[in-house]
Structures are given as structure tokens and as C-alpha cells.
Short mmCIF file of C-alpha atoms and ligand atoms in Angstrom, two decimals:
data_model
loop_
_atom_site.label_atom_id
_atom_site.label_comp_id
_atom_site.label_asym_id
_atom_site.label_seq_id
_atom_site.Cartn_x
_atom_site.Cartn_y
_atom_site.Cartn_z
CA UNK Z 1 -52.20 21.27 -35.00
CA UNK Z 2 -55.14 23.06 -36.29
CA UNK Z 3 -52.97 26.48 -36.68
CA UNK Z 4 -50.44 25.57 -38.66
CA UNK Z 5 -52.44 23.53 -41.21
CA UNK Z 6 -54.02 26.84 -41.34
CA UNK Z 7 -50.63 28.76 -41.97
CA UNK Z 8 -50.22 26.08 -44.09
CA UNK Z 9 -53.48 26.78 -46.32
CA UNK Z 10 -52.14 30.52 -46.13
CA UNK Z 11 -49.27 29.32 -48.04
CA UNK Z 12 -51.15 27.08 -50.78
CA UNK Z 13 -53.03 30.26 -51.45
CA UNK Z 14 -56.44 29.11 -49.51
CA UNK Z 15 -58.62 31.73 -48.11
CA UNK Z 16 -58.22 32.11 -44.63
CA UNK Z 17 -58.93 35.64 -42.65
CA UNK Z 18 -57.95 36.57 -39.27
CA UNK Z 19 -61.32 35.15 -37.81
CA UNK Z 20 -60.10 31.97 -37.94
CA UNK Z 21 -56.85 32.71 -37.00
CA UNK Z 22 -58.42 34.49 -33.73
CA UNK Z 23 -60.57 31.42 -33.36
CA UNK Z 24 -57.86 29.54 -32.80
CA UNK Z 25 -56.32 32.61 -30.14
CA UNK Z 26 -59.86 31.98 -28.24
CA UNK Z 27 -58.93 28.21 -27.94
CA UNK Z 28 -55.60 28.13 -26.53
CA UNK Z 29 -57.00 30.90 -23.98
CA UNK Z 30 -59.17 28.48 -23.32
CA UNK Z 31 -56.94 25.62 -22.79
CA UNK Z 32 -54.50 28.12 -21.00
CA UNK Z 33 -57.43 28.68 -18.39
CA UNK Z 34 -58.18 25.19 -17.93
CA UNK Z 35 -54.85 24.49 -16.82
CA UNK Z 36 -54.58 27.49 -14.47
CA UNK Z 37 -57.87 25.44 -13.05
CA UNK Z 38 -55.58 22.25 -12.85
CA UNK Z 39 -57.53 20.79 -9.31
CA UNK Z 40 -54.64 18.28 -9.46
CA UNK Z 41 -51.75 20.42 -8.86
CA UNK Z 42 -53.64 22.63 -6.18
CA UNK Z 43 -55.27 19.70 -4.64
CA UNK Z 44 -51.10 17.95 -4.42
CA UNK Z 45 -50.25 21.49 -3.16
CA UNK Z 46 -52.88 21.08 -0.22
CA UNK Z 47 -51.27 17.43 0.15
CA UNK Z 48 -47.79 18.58 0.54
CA UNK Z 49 -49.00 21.45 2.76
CA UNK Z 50 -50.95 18.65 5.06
CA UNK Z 51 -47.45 16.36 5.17
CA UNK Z 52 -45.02 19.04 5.93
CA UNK Z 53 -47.02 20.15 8.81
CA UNK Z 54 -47.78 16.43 10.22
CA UNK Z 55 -43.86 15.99 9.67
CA UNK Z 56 -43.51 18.99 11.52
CA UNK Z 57 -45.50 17.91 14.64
CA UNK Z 58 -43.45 14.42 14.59
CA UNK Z 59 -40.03 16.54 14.53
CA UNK Z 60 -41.69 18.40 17.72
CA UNK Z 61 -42.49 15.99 19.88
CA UNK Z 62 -39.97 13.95 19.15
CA UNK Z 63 -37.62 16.81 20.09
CA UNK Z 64 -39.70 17.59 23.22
CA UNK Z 65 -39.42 13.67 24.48
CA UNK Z 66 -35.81 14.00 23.88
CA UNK Z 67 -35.66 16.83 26.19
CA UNK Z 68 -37.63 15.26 28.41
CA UNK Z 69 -35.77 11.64 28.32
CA UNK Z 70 -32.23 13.75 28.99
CA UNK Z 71 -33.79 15.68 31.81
CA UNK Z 72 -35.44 12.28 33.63
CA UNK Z 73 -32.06 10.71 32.95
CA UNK Z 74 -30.30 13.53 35.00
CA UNK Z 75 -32.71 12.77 37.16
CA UNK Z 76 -31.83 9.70 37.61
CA UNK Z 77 -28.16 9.72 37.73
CA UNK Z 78 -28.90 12.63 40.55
CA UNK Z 79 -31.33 10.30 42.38
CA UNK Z 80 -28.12 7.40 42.27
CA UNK Z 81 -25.80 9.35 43.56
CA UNK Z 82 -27.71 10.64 46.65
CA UNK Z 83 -28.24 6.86 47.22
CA UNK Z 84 -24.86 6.49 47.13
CA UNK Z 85 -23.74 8.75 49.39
CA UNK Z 86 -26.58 8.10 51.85
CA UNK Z 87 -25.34 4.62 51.64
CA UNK Z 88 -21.90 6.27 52.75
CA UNK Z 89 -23.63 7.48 55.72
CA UNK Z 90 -25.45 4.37 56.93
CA UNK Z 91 -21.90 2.99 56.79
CA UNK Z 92 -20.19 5.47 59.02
CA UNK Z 93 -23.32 5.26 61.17
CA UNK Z 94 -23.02 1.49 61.49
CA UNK Z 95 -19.10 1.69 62.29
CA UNK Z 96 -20.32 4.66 65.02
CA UNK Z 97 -22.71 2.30 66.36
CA UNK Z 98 -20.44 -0.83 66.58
CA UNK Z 99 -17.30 1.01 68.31
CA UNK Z 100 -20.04 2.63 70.54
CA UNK Z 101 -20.76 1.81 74.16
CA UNK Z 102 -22.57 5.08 75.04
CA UNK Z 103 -26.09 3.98 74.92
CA UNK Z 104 -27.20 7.37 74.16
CA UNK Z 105 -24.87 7.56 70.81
CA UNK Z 106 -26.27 4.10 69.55
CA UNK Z 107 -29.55 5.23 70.45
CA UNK Z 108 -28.74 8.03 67.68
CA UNK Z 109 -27.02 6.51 65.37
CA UNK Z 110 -30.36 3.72 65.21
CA UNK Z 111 -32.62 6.28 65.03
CA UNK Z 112 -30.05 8.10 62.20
CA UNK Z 113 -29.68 4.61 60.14
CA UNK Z 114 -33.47 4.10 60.35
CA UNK Z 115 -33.92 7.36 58.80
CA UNK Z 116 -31.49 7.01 56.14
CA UNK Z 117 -32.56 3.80 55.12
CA UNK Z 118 -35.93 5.15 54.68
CA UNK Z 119 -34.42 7.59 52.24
CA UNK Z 120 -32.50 4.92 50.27
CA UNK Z 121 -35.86 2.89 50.09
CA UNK Z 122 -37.82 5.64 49.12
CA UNK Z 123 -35.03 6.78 46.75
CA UNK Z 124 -34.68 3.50 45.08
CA UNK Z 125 -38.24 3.27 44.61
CA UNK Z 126 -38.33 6.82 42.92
CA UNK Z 127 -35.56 5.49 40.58
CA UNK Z 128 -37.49 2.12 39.30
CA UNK Z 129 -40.58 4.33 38.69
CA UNK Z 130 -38.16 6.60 36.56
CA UNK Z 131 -36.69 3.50 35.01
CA UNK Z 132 -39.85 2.59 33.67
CA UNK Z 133 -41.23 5.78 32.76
CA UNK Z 134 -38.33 6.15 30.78
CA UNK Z 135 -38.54 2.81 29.15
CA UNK Z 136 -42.17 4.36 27.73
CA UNK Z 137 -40.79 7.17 26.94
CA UNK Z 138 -37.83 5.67 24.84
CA UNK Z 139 -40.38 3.33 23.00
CA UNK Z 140 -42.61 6.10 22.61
CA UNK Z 141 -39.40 8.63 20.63
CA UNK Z 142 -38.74 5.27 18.60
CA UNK Z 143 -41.78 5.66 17.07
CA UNK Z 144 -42.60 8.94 16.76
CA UNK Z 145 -39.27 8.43 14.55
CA UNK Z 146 -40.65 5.67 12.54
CA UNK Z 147 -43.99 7.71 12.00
CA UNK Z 148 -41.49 10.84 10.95
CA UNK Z 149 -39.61 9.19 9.16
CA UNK Z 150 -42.27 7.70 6.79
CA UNK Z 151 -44.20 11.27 7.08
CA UNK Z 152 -41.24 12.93 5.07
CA UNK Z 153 -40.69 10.07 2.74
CA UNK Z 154 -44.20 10.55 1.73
CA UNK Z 155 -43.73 13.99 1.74
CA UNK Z 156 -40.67 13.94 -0.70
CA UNK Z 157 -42.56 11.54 -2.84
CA UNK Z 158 -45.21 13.55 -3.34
CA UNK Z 159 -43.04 16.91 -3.69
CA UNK Z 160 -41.34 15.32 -6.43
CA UNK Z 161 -44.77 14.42 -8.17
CA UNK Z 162 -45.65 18.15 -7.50
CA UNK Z 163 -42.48 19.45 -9.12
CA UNK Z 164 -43.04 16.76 -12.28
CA UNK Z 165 -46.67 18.51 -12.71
CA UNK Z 166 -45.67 21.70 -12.45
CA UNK Z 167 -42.67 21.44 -14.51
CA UNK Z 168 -45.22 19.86 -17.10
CA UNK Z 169 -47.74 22.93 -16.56
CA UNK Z 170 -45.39 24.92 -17.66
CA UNK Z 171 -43.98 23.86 -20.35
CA UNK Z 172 -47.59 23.05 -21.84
CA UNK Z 173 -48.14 26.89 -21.14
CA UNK Z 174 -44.83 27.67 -22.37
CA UNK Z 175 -45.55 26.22 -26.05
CA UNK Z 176 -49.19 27.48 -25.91
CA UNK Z 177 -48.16 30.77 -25.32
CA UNK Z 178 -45.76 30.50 -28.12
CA UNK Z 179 -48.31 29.24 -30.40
CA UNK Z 180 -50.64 32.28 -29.38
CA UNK Z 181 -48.06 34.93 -30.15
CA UNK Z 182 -46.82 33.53 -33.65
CA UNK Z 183 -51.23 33.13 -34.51
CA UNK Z 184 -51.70 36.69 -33.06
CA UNK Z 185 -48.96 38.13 -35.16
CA UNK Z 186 -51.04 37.11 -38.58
CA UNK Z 187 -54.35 38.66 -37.52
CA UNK Z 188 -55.32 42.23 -37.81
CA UNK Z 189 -54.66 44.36 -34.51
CA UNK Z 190 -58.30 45.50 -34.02
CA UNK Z 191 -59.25 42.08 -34.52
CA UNK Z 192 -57.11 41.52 -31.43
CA UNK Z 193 -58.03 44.39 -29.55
CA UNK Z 194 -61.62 43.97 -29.92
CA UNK Z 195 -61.38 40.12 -28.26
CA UNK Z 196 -59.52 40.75 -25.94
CA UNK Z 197 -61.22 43.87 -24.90
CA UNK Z 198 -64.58 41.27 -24.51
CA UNK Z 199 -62.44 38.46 -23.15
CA UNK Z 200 -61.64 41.20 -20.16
CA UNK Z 201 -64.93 41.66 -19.46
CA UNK Z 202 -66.79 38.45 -19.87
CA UNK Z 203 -63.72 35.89 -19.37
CA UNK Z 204 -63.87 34.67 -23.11
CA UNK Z 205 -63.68 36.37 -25.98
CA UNK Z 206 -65.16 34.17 -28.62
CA UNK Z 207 -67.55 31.38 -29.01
CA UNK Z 208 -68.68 28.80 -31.59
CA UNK Z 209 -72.13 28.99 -33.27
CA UNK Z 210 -73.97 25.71 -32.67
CA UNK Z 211 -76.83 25.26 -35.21
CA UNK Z 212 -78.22 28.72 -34.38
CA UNK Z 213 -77.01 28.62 -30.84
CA UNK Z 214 -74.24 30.95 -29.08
CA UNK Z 215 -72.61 28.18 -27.37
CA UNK Z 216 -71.40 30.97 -24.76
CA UNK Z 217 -75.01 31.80 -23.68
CA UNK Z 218 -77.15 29.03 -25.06
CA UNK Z 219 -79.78 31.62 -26.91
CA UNK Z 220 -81.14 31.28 -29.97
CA UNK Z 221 -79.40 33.57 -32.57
CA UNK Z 222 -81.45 35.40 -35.49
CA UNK Z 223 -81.12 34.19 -39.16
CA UNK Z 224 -79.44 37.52 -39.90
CA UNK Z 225 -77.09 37.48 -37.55
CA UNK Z 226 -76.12 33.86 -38.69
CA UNK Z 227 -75.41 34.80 -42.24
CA UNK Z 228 -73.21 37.75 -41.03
CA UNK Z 229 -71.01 35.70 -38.57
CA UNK Z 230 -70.78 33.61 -41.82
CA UNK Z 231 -68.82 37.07 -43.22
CA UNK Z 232 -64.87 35.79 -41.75
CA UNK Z 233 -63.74 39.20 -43.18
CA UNK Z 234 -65.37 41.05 -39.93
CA UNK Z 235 -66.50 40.88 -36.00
CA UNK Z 236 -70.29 39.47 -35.85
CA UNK Z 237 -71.08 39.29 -32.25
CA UNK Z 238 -74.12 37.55 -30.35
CA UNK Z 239 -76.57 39.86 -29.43
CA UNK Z 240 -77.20 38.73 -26.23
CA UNK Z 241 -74.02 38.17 -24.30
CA UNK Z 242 -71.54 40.04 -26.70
CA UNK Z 243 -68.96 37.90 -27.19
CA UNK Z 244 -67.58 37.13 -31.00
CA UNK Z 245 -69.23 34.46 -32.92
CA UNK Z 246 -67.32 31.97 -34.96
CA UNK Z 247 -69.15 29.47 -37.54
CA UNK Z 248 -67.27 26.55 -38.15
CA UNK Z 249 -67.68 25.71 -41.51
ZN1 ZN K 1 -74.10 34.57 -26.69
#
């Protein structure tokens, strides 16, 4: 690491001011705001977001059909047992109309076993088209299971990623952070003050000189200028956009 060869140098009695020390401040800010950019992380966040909410849905309707699979099955079971006693009826009406010899009474009871059996036929063919609707509807909850199921496995998968990343982003911000505080100790406190009062303001707080350009604006910086930004011992900013100029040399 570039900062601690520098301590380092401090130590073997080589020159080295707070300018360099800040210039290496200005570089972990700059990683530090790269990884606060980190599209991965947000874009696995999004992800996540997408699969809980799909899982969600499946849990839904799969809950709903179950409702609905219970209530057709009461249905059912009420349907069968209407059938059955309607086929008790039809029975007593057929031992009426056998121990009958009043013509009006077996008139009745035909006309009263014709309807019933009506019923039971109409009944019977309300329960099939139940039966099958609730085959559908049983295939249908299988696999809004299956497509659940694999939803959260996906989900967990990726949560676990997410948790890896972040647990990764901050432990890289943890040491940088670290690494800025033990650098900032060394250097002079208006040093300090003076970048970060720019950094507020413009984002950044220093930038390299490359050749004779301000690598933070891209304009041409005078001669002068140069050979004062050369001076580690004090601030030299670029004229144009302000910020503190650092020649690496
Ligand atoms: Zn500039």
C-alpha cells in the first residue's frame, strides 16, 4: 500500500509533507465512492426485490386455489349427499307405488319419481363437471407449487450472494476508512479542512496534474501555477474548477 511505504519513508527520514499524505485521503474517497456506486449490489437488490414479489404472487394464488379446491370439494360432498337422499326418496316412492292400487297415488308417485330422477341426473351431472374442474384445479396448485418452490430457492440463492457482497462492501469500507483516519491523523488540520471543505462542494477534493492538465476539469493549467503545485509544503489549487492539485513526481 502506497500509504504506508509513505509512513515508512517518514521513518527512514525521507521528505514527505502532508500533500501527499492528503493525496492519498483524496484516493480512498475516491475508491470509497466508487463502491457506494457498486451497480452490482443495487442491481442484486432490484433482483431480490423482483423474486420476493413473484414468490409472493405464487404463495397467493396458490392459497386462493386452495380455498377454492376446499370450497368445490364441499361442494361436492353437499351435491352427494342430496343424491343420496333423493335416492332415499325414489325408493320410498317406488315401494308407495308397488303396494299401491289407487290409480290416482301411482299416478303421483310416477310423476314424483320422474321428478326426482331428473334431480339425481342433473345432480350427478353437476358433480362430474365438479370432478373435473377440480382435477384442473389440483394440477393447476401442483404447479403453482413447483413454480414457488423454485421462485424462493432462487430467491435464497441470490439473497445469500447479496449478503456475501455486502458483507464484502463493508469490510472493504471498513479497512478503507481505517486507513483514512490513521493518514488523516499525520497531516496538518487545515490541510484537512481545506479538502474537505472543496470535496463538499465539488464532490472531490483533489486531483492529479496531467502534463499541464487538471485531470478534474481537463483545462490547461499556467506554467506558474505548475511550479507552485510543485511546492508539497502548501495548497496550489486549479484555477478553473478549484479543487487541490497534486503533481506526482
Ligand atoms: Zn481543474
Amino acid at each position: 500500500m502506497p500509504f504506508f511505504i509513505n509512513f515508512l519513508n517518514k521513518e527512514l527520514g525521507v521528505m514527505l509533507v502532508d500533500l501527499d499524505l492528503l493525496f492519498e485521503v483524496s484516493r480512498i474517497d475516491e475508491e470509497l465512492k466508487d463502491i457506494e456506486k457498486d451497480k452490482n449490489i443495487k442491481a442484486t437488490a432490484i433482483k431480490i426485490r423482483y423474486y420476493k414479489e413473484t414468490y409472493e404472487n405464487y404463495k397467493n394464488e396458490y392459497n386462493q386455489i386452495n380455498r377454492n379446491i376446499k370450497e368445490l370439494e364441499n361442494l361436492i360432498k353437499d351435491t352427494l349427499k342430496d343424491i343420496e337422499s333423493l335416492n332415499k326418496e325414489v325408493k320410498e316412492a317406488e315401494e308407495r307405488l308397488y303396494s299401491s292400487n289407487s290409480l290416482k297415488t301411482i299416478d303421483a308417485c310416477q310423476k314424483l319419481l320422474e321428478n326426482k330422477k331428473a334431480d339425481i341426473n342433473e345432480k350427478e351431472e353437476r358433480v362430474y363437471n365438479y370432478m373435473e374442474k377440480l382435477d384442473a384445479m389440483k394440477v393447476e396448485k401442483e404447479k403453482l407449487l413447483k413454480k414457488g418452490n423454485e421462485v424462493k430457492e432462487s430467491y435464497n440463492l441470490l439473497r445469500e450472494e447479496y449478503m456475501r457482497l455486502l458483507n464484502d462492501v463493508n469490510e472493504r469500507i471498513k479497512i478503507l476508512n481505517e486507513k483514512r483516519e490513521l493518514i488523516t491523523e499525520k497531516i496538518m488540520p487545515v490541510f484537512i479542512e481545506e479538502y474537505e471543505r472543496i470535496k463538499n462542494i465539488k464532490g472531490y477534493g483533489m486531483c492529479l496534474l496531467n502534463g499541464e492538465i487538471c485531470s478534474g476539469c481537463g483545462i490547461d493549467i499556467p506554467t506558474a501555477i505548475i511550479s507552485d503545485a510543485k511546492d508539497k509544503r502548501k495548497i496550489t489549487k486549479c484555477p478553473h474548477c478549484g479543487v487541490i492539485l497534486y503533481v506526482n513526481e
